[in-house]
Each structure stands twice: as structure tokens, then as C-alpha cells.
């Protein structure tokens, strides 16, 4: 391994060390109650080292959400590349979102934290980048819907608006997993989730006279 490659690996390892510490603190304390000093202590690094890689704690937390959205986008993009009908692509998107929430729970919780905390302030540049990532995911879902409309499978709807509704429904349905021991006691969350996704897709399909 060359010197340049070794330094690059060391750099990525340091950044991962910082992000792991920040993720732990964010989910425990929230962004407002977390400081660079706390991140440095948890990561067992000097404060100067933190600032070498990130200009602010907001940039650190942005990086965490960016990573999560990147993973989610890649997973849904994989569905887009499959040779399956548009309705099945939407169904697979639902499965992907539920699986993402389980396999990448920390990232899902971070995305949920930022969605539920509108007072969190990022610089306009960072916010625009996150907004673009969210738009990229919506564009994939809207593309599935648009393809179904042009193929005569779905009725005519506004693809972008329906994509927003579909993603919002997936997020809400996924959150209901937390209620299995209370409101949904005795119910199978997976069955409820699948049923709801099927209803959303059936609502798109053209009716035959």
C-alpha cells in the first residue's frame, strides 16, 4: 500500500470515528445539547482533530444525515434498475424502506430526528444539499409512477405529489412498528405495512369498466 493510499484510509477512519461518536450523542442528547468538546471526548480525539475534518457540529450532523440518505437512495435506485413492472417497483420501494429502518436503524433515527425537529438550523448551503438528496429520492418514486401512467397501468395523477404522499405514508407506517406492544398488540406490523402499501398502489391503478 502506497503512502497516499494509507493516508487516505487513515483519514476515512478518523472521519468514521468522529461520525460514530456524533451519532451516539445526537440520538442520546439531541443536536442542541451536543458540543464539539463532547464529540471529541466520546471519539477520544482532540478538539483540533475534529475541526481539521469538520468546520462545525452542524456539518458533522449534516454528514450523518447525508450518509443515511445516500444509502436509502442507492437501495431504491437498485429497484429502479430491475426489470419489473412499475407497481412492483413501488411495492419493492416499500419493502426497501422498511428494511432500511431495521438494518440501518441509527440512520433512520437520524433522518427521523431531523424531520421531527424543524428548529434545527443548518447553513443554507448544507440545507440545499439535503433538500436535493430528498428530491432525488422523490424523483425515483415519481419516475415509477410516471412509468406506470405512460404504460397504462396507473390512472393519471400528479407523479410528484403522489410520490410525496407515498413516501410520507411509508414513513408513518414504519413508525407504527414502535406500537407493537401497545396500540398494535397482537397485530403483525409486517402484514399491516404490506396491506397499506398494497392499498396505496391499488389506488393508483386504472379501473376497468
Short mmCIF file of C-alpha atoms in Angstrom, two decimals, residues 28 51 64:
data_model
loop_
_atom_site.label_atom_id
_atom_site.label_comp_id
_atom_site.label_asym_id
_atom_site.label_seq_id
_atom_site.Cartn_x
_atom_site.Cartn_y
_atom_site.Cartn_z
CA UNK A 28 -28.95 10.43 23.20
CA UNK A 51 -12.02 20.83 13.42
CA UNK A 64 -24.63 11.77 9.22
#
